[in-house]
Amino acid sequence: MKAVVITTAGGPEVLQLQQVNDPEIKDDEILIKLEATALNRADTFQRNGSYPPPKGASPYLGLECSGTIQAVGKDVSRWKVGDQVCALLNGGGYAEKVAVHGGHVLPIPPGVSLKDAAGLPEVACTVWSTVFMMSRLSAGETFLVHGGSSGIGTFAIQIAKNKGATVLVTAGSEEKLAFCKKLGADVCINYKREDFVARAKEETGGKGVDVILDCIGASYLQQNLDSLNFDGRLFIIGFQGGAVTEIKLNTLLPKRLTVQGAALRPRSTENKAMVVTEVEKNVWPAVAAGKVKPIIYKSFPLSEAGEAHRLMESIAHIGKILLVP
């Protein structure tokens, strides 16, 4: 098969499409012939050498995919050859075929094309596991998501609104904010022009928001804490603004704040399977009803993976970028 290979750690130019061996499946895995894979920020970090794959993972990039099942391990009972599915991957999506644990596979939701479904597993599992399973966002609460026009952000807006939350977003252009508004965001903040702490307080009558999903990290940490209501929950999923900072602990104690962090890829096979099960149960009905949709910005052939990475790193896109074999 063909796969995109990282020839050496570096910029987008190090990605090359090469002939490689087909993956071999274990008894609890299935083999998928890919329709598409979607880019994630972690792919660019792995490419430049700052985010090595976990032990035993595929050496190739790609954390989610969609496609048709070509082979099924003897311990897999739910799926059969010919099923059209999407999947959460430990790596290997930038290829024509990929092996994946049977518990990390999802059916294609009604109304979503096989190609577009490639943009669902990573965002759905990330947002549901962090915002809902761990931070317990509930109807009537207020929710702030940074990077509202990103793949994570566009999905978080839709599912939070579907579950009855009031949604605030930050983004860096009026075009991106307008798109977030179209998706259902109640309050749209241009972080280049406004103080998001002051605006969050203003929009909540001085209380602050209940839950924040943050991909920035260090440079936003104190501001995020200042933006939270009593019993507020901050969930950190990225470090685009750095990983080390200082905070005022006296912000945490009086308001009983909770700060959490998590990533999907390092989780155990069993934990990821549990998250996938919860996503199918709680998120897939909203997708099937058309209340939550994959937001796809552009598709590239596998041979143009470098161009796709350049687009992602330019932060000029809205939603997800796909690669198609």
CSV table of C-alpha atoms in Angstrom, one decimal:
chain,number,residue,atom,x,y,z
A,1,MET,CA,0.0,0.0,0.0
A,2,LYS,CA,1.0,3.7,-0.1
A,3,ALA,CA,1.4,5.8,3.0
A,4,VAL,CA,2.7,9.2,3.9
A,5,VAL,CA,6.1,8.8,5.6
A,6,ILE,CA,8.0,11.3,7.8
A,7,THR,CA,11.4,11.1,6.2
A,8,THR,CA,13.0,13.1,9.0
A,9,ALA,CA,11.7,15.4,11.7
A,10,GLY,CA,10.9,18.9,10.2
A,11,GLY,CA,8.5,21.0,8.3
A,12,PRO,CA,5.7,19.9,5.9
A,13,GLU,CA,8.3,19.2,3.2
A,14,VAL,CA,9.5,16.1,5.1
A,15,LEU,CA,6.2,14.2,4.3
A,16,GLN,CA,6.5,11.9,1.3
A,17,LEU,CA,4.1,9.3,-0.1
A,18,GLN,CA,5.9,6.0,-0.3
A,19,GLN,CA,5.2,2.3,-0.9
A,20,VAL,CA,5.1,0.4,2.4
A,21,ASN,CA,3.9,-2.9,3.7
A,22,ASP,CA,0.3,-3.5,4.4
A,23,PRO,CA,-0.6,-3.6,8.1
A,24,GLU,CA,-1.2,-7.0,9.7
A,25,ILE,CA,-4.3,-7.2,12.0
A,26,LYS,CA,-4.4,-8.9,15.4
A,27,ASP,CA,-7.3,-11.0,16.6
A,28,ASP,CA,-9.1,-8.1,18.1
A,29,GLU,CA,-8.6,-5.7,15.2
A,30,ILE,CA,-10.1,-4.9,11.8
A,31,LEU,CA,-8.5,-3.8,8.5
A,32,ILE,CA,-10.0,-0.7,6.9
A,33,LYS,CA,-9.5,0.4,3.3
A,34,LEU,CA,-9.6,4.2,3.8
A,35,GLU,CA,-12.0,6.6,2.2
A,36,ALA,CA,-10.4,9.5,4.0
A,37,THR,CA,-8.4,10.6,7.1
A,38,ALA,CA,-8.6,13.9,8.9
A,39,LEU,CA,-5.7,16.2,10.1
A,40,ASN,CA,-5.3,17.0,13.7
A,41,ARG,CA,-2.9,19.4,15.4
A,42,ALA,CA,-1.0,16.5,17.0
A,43,ASP,CA,0.0,15.3,13.5
A,44,THR,CA,2.1,18.5,13.0
A,45,PHE,CA,3.7,18.0,16.4
A,46,GLN,CA,4.6,14.3,15.5
A,47,ARG,CA,6.0,15.4,12.1
A,48,ASN,CA,8.3,18.0,13.7
A,49,GLY,CA,9.5,15.4,16.3
A,50,SER,CA,7.9,16.9,19.5
A,51,TYR,CA,5.1,14.3,19.8
A,52,PRO,CA,6.4,10.7,19.3
A,53,PRO,CA,3.8,8.0,18.8
A,54,PRO,CA,3.0,5.7,21.7
A,55,LYS,CA,4.8,2.3,22.0
A,56,GLY,CA,3.3,-0.2,19.5
A,57,ALA,CA,1.5,2.5,17.5
A,58,SER,CA,1.8,2.8,13.7
A,59,PRO,CA,4.8,5.0,12.6
A,60,TYR,CA,2.5,6.8,10.2
A,61,LEU,CA,0.4,9.9,11.0
A,62,GLY,CA,-3.4,9.9,11.2
A,63,LEU,CA,-5.6,9.7,14.3
A,64,GLU,CA,-9.0,9.0,12.7
A,65,CYS,CA,-10.4,7.7,9.4
A,66,SER,CA,-13.4,6.4,7.5
A,67,GLY,CA,-13.6,3.6,5.0
A,68,THR,CA,-14.7,0.0,4.3
A,69,ILE,CA,-13.7,-3.0,6.3
A,70,GLN,CA,-11.5,-5.4,4.3
A,71,ALA,CA,-10.7,-8.0,7.0
A,72,VAL,CA,-11.8,-8.9,10.6
A,73,GLY,CA,-9.9,-10.5,13.4
A,74,LYS,CA,-11.3,-13.7,14.9
A,75,ASP,CA,-12.2,-12.1,18.2
A,76,VAL,CA,-14.2,-9.3,16.6
A,77,SER,CA,-17.9,-10.0,16.5
A,78,ARG,CA,-19.7,-6.8,15.8
A,79,TRP,CA,-18.2,-5.9,12.4
A,80,LYS,CA,-17.9,-7.8,9.1
A,81,VAL,CA,-16.2,-7.4,5.8
A,82,GLY,CA,-17.9,-4.7,3.7
A,83,ASP,CA,-19.1,-2.6,6.6
A,84,GLN,CA,-18.6,1.1,6.1
A,85,VAL,CA,-17.2,2.7,9.3
A,86,CYS,CA,-15.2,5.4,10.9
A,87,ALA,CA,-12.6,4.9,13.6
A,88,LEU,CA,-10.5,6.5,16.3
A,89,LEU,CA,-6.9,5.5,15.5
A,90,ASN,CA,-3.6,5.3,17.4
A,91,GLY,CA,-1.9,6.3,14.2
A,92,GLY,CA,-1.7,5.1,10.6
A,93,GLY,CA,-4.5,7.1,9.0
A,94,TYR,CA,-2.3,8.7,6.3
A,95,ALA,CA,-2.3,5.5,4.3
A,96,GLU,CA,-4.5,3.4,2.0
A,97,LYS,CA,-5.2,0.8,4.7
A,98,VAL,CA,-5.1,0.8,8.5
A,99,ALA,CA,-5.5,-1.7,11.3
A,100,VAL,CA,-7.6,-0.6,14.3
A,101,HIS,CA,-9.0,-2.2,17.5
A,102,GLY,CA,-12.6,-3.4,17.0
A,103,GLY,CA,-13.7,-1.4,20.0
A,104,HIS,CA,-12.5,1.9,18.5
A,105,VAL,CA,-14.8,1.7,15.4
A,106,LEU,CA,-18.1,3.5,14.9
A,107,PRO,CA,-20.9,3.1,12.3
A,108,ILE,CA,-21.3,5.9,9.8
A,109,PRO,CA,-24.1,8.1,11.1
A,110,PRO,CA,-27.2,8.4,8.8
A,111,GLY,CA,-27.0,11.5,6.6
A,112,VAL,CA,-23.2,11.8,6.8
A,113,SER,CA,-21.1,10.8,3.7
A,114,LEU,CA,-18.4,8.1,4.1
A,115,LYS,CA,-15.7,10.7,3.3
A,116,ASP,CA,-16.9,13.4,5.7
A,117,ALA,CA,-17.3,10.9,8.5
A,118,ALA,CA,-13.5,10.8,8.7
A,119,GLY,CA,-13.7,14.2,10.4
A,120,LEU,CA,-15.9,12.9,13.3
A,121,PRO,CA,-14.1,10.4,15.6
A,122,GLU,CA,-11.3,12.5,17.1
A,123,VAL,CA,-13.4,15.6,17.7
A,124,ALA,CA,-16.4,13.7,19.0
A,125,CYS,CA,-14.3,11.5,21.4
A,126,THR,CA,-12.2,14.5,22.6
A,127,VAL,CA,-15.2,16.8,23.2
A,128,TRP,CA,-17.5,14.3,24.8
A,129,SER,CA,-14.9,12.7,27.1
A,130,THR,CA,-13.6,16.1,28.3
A,131,VAL,CA,-16.5,18.5,28.3
A,132,PHE,CA,-19.3,16.1,29.2
A,133,MET,CA,-17.8,12.9,30.8
A,134,MET,CA,-15.2,14.7,33.0
A,135,SER,CA,-16.3,18.4,33.2
A,136,ARG,CA,-20.0,17.4,33.4
A,137,LEU,CA,-21.4,20.3,31.3
A,138,SER,CA,-25.1,20.2,31.7
A,139,ALA,CA,-28.2,22.0,30.3
A,140,GLY,CA,-28.5,25.6,31.5
A,141,GLU,CA,-24.7,26.1,32.1
A,142,THR,CA,-22.4,28.4,30.3
A,143,PHE,CA,-19.5,27.0,28.2
A,144,LEU,CA,-16.5,28.8,26.7
A,145,VAL,CA,-14.4,27.1,24.0
A,146,HIS,CA,-11.2,28.7,22.7
A,147,GLY,CA,-10.4,28.3,19.0
A,148,GLY,CA,-14.1,28.1,18.1
A,149,SER,CA,-13.5,27.8,14.4
A,150,SER,CA,-11.1,24.8,14.8
A,151,GLY,CA,-12.2,21.2,14.3
A,152,ILE,CA,-12.6,20.8,18.1
A,153,GLY,CA,-14.3,24.1,18.4
A,154,THR,CA,-16.9,23.7,15.6
A,155,PHE,CA,-17.9,20.4,17.0
A,156,ALA,CA,-18.0,21.6,20.6
A,157,ILE,CA,-20.3,24.5,19.7
A,158,GLN,CA,-22.8,22.2,18.1
A,159,ILE,CA,-22.9,19.4,20.7
A,160,ALA,CA,-23.0,21.9,23.6
A,161,LYS,CA,-25.9,23.8,22.1
A,162,ASN,CA,-27.6,20.5,21.4
A,163,LYS,CA,-27.3,19.6,25.1
A,164,GLY,CA,-28.8,22.9,26.2
A,165,ALA,CA,-25.7,25.0,27.2
A,166,THR,CA,-25.1,28.7,26.4
A,167,VAL,CA,-21.9,28.8,24.3
A,168,LEU,CA,-19.2,31.5,24.2
A,169,VAL,CA,-16.3,31.2,21.7
A,170,THR,CA,-13.0,33.0,21.0
A,171,ALA,CA,-11.5,33.2,17.5
A,172,GLY,CA,-9.1,35.6,15.7
A,173,SER,CA,-11.1,37.0,12.8
A,174,GLU,CA,-14.6,38.3,12.0
A,175,GLU,CA,-15.0,35.6,9.3
A,176,LYS,CA,-14.3,32.8,11.9
A,177,LEU,CA,-16.6,34.4,14.4
A,178,ALA,CA,-19.4,34.7,11.9
A,179,PHE,CA,-19.1,31.0,11.1
A,180,CYS,CA,-19.2,30.1,14.8
A,181,LYS,CA,-22.3,32.3,15.2
A,182,LYS,CA,-23.9,30.4,12.3
A,183,LEU,CA,-23.2,27.1,14.1
A,184,GLY,CA,-25.1,28.3,17.1
A,185,ALA,CA,-22.5,30.2,19.3
A,186,ASP,CA,-24.3,32.7,21.5
A,187,VAL,CA,-21.4,35.0,22.2
A,188,CYS,CA,-18.4,35.4,19.8
A,189,ILE,CA,-15.3,37.1,21.0
A,190,ASN,CA,-12.4,38.3,18.9
A,191,TYR,CA,-9.4,37.6,21.2
A,192,LYS,CA,-7.3,40.0,19.1
A,193,ARG,CA,-9.5,43.0,19.9
A,194,GLU,CA,-11.3,42.1,23.2
A,195,ASP,CA,-10.4,40.9,26.7
A,196,PHE,CA,-12.2,37.6,26.8
A,197,VAL,CA,-12.3,37.6,30.6
A,198,ALA,CA,-14.2,40.9,30.8
A,199,ARG,CA,-16.6,39.8,28.0
A,200,ALA,CA,-17.3,36.5,29.7
A,201,LYS,CA,-18.0,38.2,32.9
A,202,GLU,CA,-20.2,40.8,31.2
A,203,GLU,CA,-22.2,38.2,29.3
A,204,THR,CA,-22.8,36.2,32.5
A,205,GLY,CA,-23.8,39.0,34.8
A,206,GLY,CA,-20.5,39.1,36.5
A,207,LYS,CA,-20.5,35.4,37.5
A,208,GLY,CA,-18.2,33.8,34.9
A,209,VAL,CA,-18.7,30.7,32.8
A,210,ASP,CA,-19.2,27.2,34.2
A,211,VAL,CA,-16.9,25.2,31.9
A,212,ILE,CA,-13.9,26.1,29.6
A,213,LEU,CA,-12.3,23.9,26.9
A,214,ASP,CA,-8.8,25.3,26.3
A,215,CYS,CA,-6.2,24.4,23.7
A,216,ILE,CA,-3.9,27.3,24.5
A,217,GLY,CA,-2.4,26.2,27.9
A,218,ALA,CA,0.1,28.4,29.8
A,219,SER,CA,-0.5,31.8,28.3
A,220,TYR,CA,-4.3,31.6,29.0
A,221,LEU,CA,-4.3,29.8,32.3
A,222,GLN,CA,-4.7,32.7,34.7
A,223,GLN,CA,-7.2,34.4,32.4
A,224,ASN,CA,-9.2,31.2,32.2
A,225,LEU,CA,-9.3,30.8,36.0
A,226,ASP,CA,-10.4,34.5,36.2
A,227,SER,CA,-13.2,33.7,33.7
A,228,LEU,CA,-14.8,30.9,35.7
A,229,ASN,CA,-17.9,30.9,37.9
A,230,PHE,CA,-18.0,29.3,41.4
A,231,ASP,CA,-17.5,25.5,41.0
A,232,GLY,CA,-16.2,26.2,37.5
A,233,ARG,CA,-14.3,23.6,35.5
A,234,LEU,CA,-11.3,24.3,33.2
A,235,PHE,CA,-10.3,21.5,30.9
A,236,ILE,CA,-6.9,21.8,29.1
A,237,ILE,CA,-6.3,19.7,25.9
A,238,GLY,CA,-3.4,21.6,24.3
A,239,PHE,CA,-0.4,23.8,24.9
A,240,GLN,CA,-0.3,26.1,21.9
A,241,GLY,CA,0.5,28.9,24.3
A,242,GLY,CA,3.2,27.0,26.2
A,243,ALA,CA,3.2,24.4,29.0
A,244,VAL,CA,4.8,26.2,31.9
A,245,THR,CA,3.4,29.2,33.9
A,246,GLU,CA,2.5,30.5,37.3
A,247,ILE,CA,-1.0,31.0,38.7
A,248,LYS,CA,-2.5,32.6,41.7
A,249,LEU,CA,-3.6,29.8,43.9
A,250,ASN,CA,-5.9,32.2,45.7
A,251,THR,CA,-8.0,32.2,42.5
A,252,LEU,CA,-8.7,28.5,42.9
A,253,LEU,CA,-9.7,28.1,46.5
A,254,PRO,CA,-12.5,30.7,47.1
A,255,LYS,CA,-14.4,29.7,43.9
A,256,ARG,CA,-13.8,25.9,44.3
A,257,LEU,CA,-12.3,25.7,40.8
A,258,THR,CA,-11.3,22.5,39.1
A,259,VAL,CA,-8.5,22.3,36.5
A,260,GLN,CA,-8.2,19.1,34.5
A,261,GLY,CA,-6.2,17.9,31.5
A,262,ALA,CA,-6.3,14.9,29.2
A,263,ALA,CA,-5.4,13.5,25.8
A,264,LEU,CA,-7.0,10.7,23.8
A,265,ARG,CA,-4.0,9.0,22.2
A,266,PRO,CA,-2.1,7.9,25.4
A,267,ARG,CA,-5.2,6.3,26.9
A,268,SER,CA,-5.5,2.6,27.3
A,269,THR,CA,-7.2,0.5,24.7
A,270,GLU,CA,-10.0,-0.2,27.1
A,271,ASN,CA,-10.5,3.4,28.1
A,272,LYS,CA,-10.7,4.5,24.5
A,273,ALA,CA,-13.2,1.8,23.8
A,274,MET,CA,-15.4,3.1,26.6
A,275,VAL,CA,-15.2,6.6,25.3
A,276,VAL,CA,-16.2,5.4,21.8
A,277,THR,CA,-19.2,3.5,23.3
A,278,GLU,CA,-20.3,6.6,25.1
A,279,VAL,CA,-20.0,8.7,21.9
A,280,GLU,CA,-22.1,6.3,19.9
A,281,LYS,CA,-24.7,6.3,22.6
A,282,ASN,CA,-24.8,10.1,23.4
A,283,VAL,CA,-23.5,11.9,20.3
A,284,TRP,CA,-24.4,9.8,17.3
A,285,PRO,CA,-28.2,10.4,17.7
A,286,ALA,CA,-27.6,14.1,17.5
A,287,VAL,CA,-25.4,13.6,14.3
A,288,ALA,CA,-28.1,11.3,12.8
A,289,ALA,CA,-30.7,14.0,13.5
A,290,GLY,CA,-28.7,16.6,11.7
A,291,LYS,CA,-28.1,18.7,14.9
A,292,VAL,CA,-24.4,18.1,14.8
A,293,LYS,CA,-22.4,18.0,11.5
A,294,PRO,CA,-18.8,17.4,10.5
A,295,ILE,CA,-17.4,20.7,9.3
A,296,ILE,CA,-15.0,20.0,6.4
A,297,TYR,CA,-12.9,22.9,5.0
A,298,LYS,CA,-10.9,21.2,2.3
A,299,SER,CA,-9.7,17.8,1.0
A,300,PHE,CA,-6.2,17.0,-0.4
A,301,PRO,CA,-4.9,13.8,-2.0
A,302,LEU,CA,-2.4,11.8,0.2
A,303,SER,CA,0.3,12.9,-2.1
A,304,GLU,CA,-0.3,16.5,-1.0
A,305,ALA,CA,-0.1,15.9,2.7
A,306,GLY,CA,2.6,18.6,3.0
A,307,GLU,CA,0.3,21.2,1.5
A,308,ALA,CA,-2.4,20.1,3.9
A,309,HIS,CA,-0.1,20.6,6.9
A,310,ARG,CA,0.9,24.0,5.6
A,311,LEU,CA,-2.8,25.0,5.5
A,312,MET,CA,-3.3,23.6,9.1
A,313,GLU,CA,-0.3,25.5,10.5
A,314,SER,CA,-1.4,28.8,8.8
A,315,ILE,CA,-4.6,28.7,11.0
A,316,ALA,CA,-6.5,30.0,8.0
A,317,HIS,CA,-9.0,27.1,7.9
A,318,ILE,CA,-12.4,26.6,9.6
A,319,GLY,CA,-13.2,23.0,10.7
A,320,LYS,CA,-11.4,19.9,9.5
A,321,ILE,CA,-9.0,19.2,6.7
A,322,LEU,CA,-9.1,15.8,5.0
A,323,LEU,CA,-6.6,13.6,3.1
A,324,VAL,CA,-8.0,11.2,0.6
A,325,PRO,CA,-6.1,8.1,-0.8
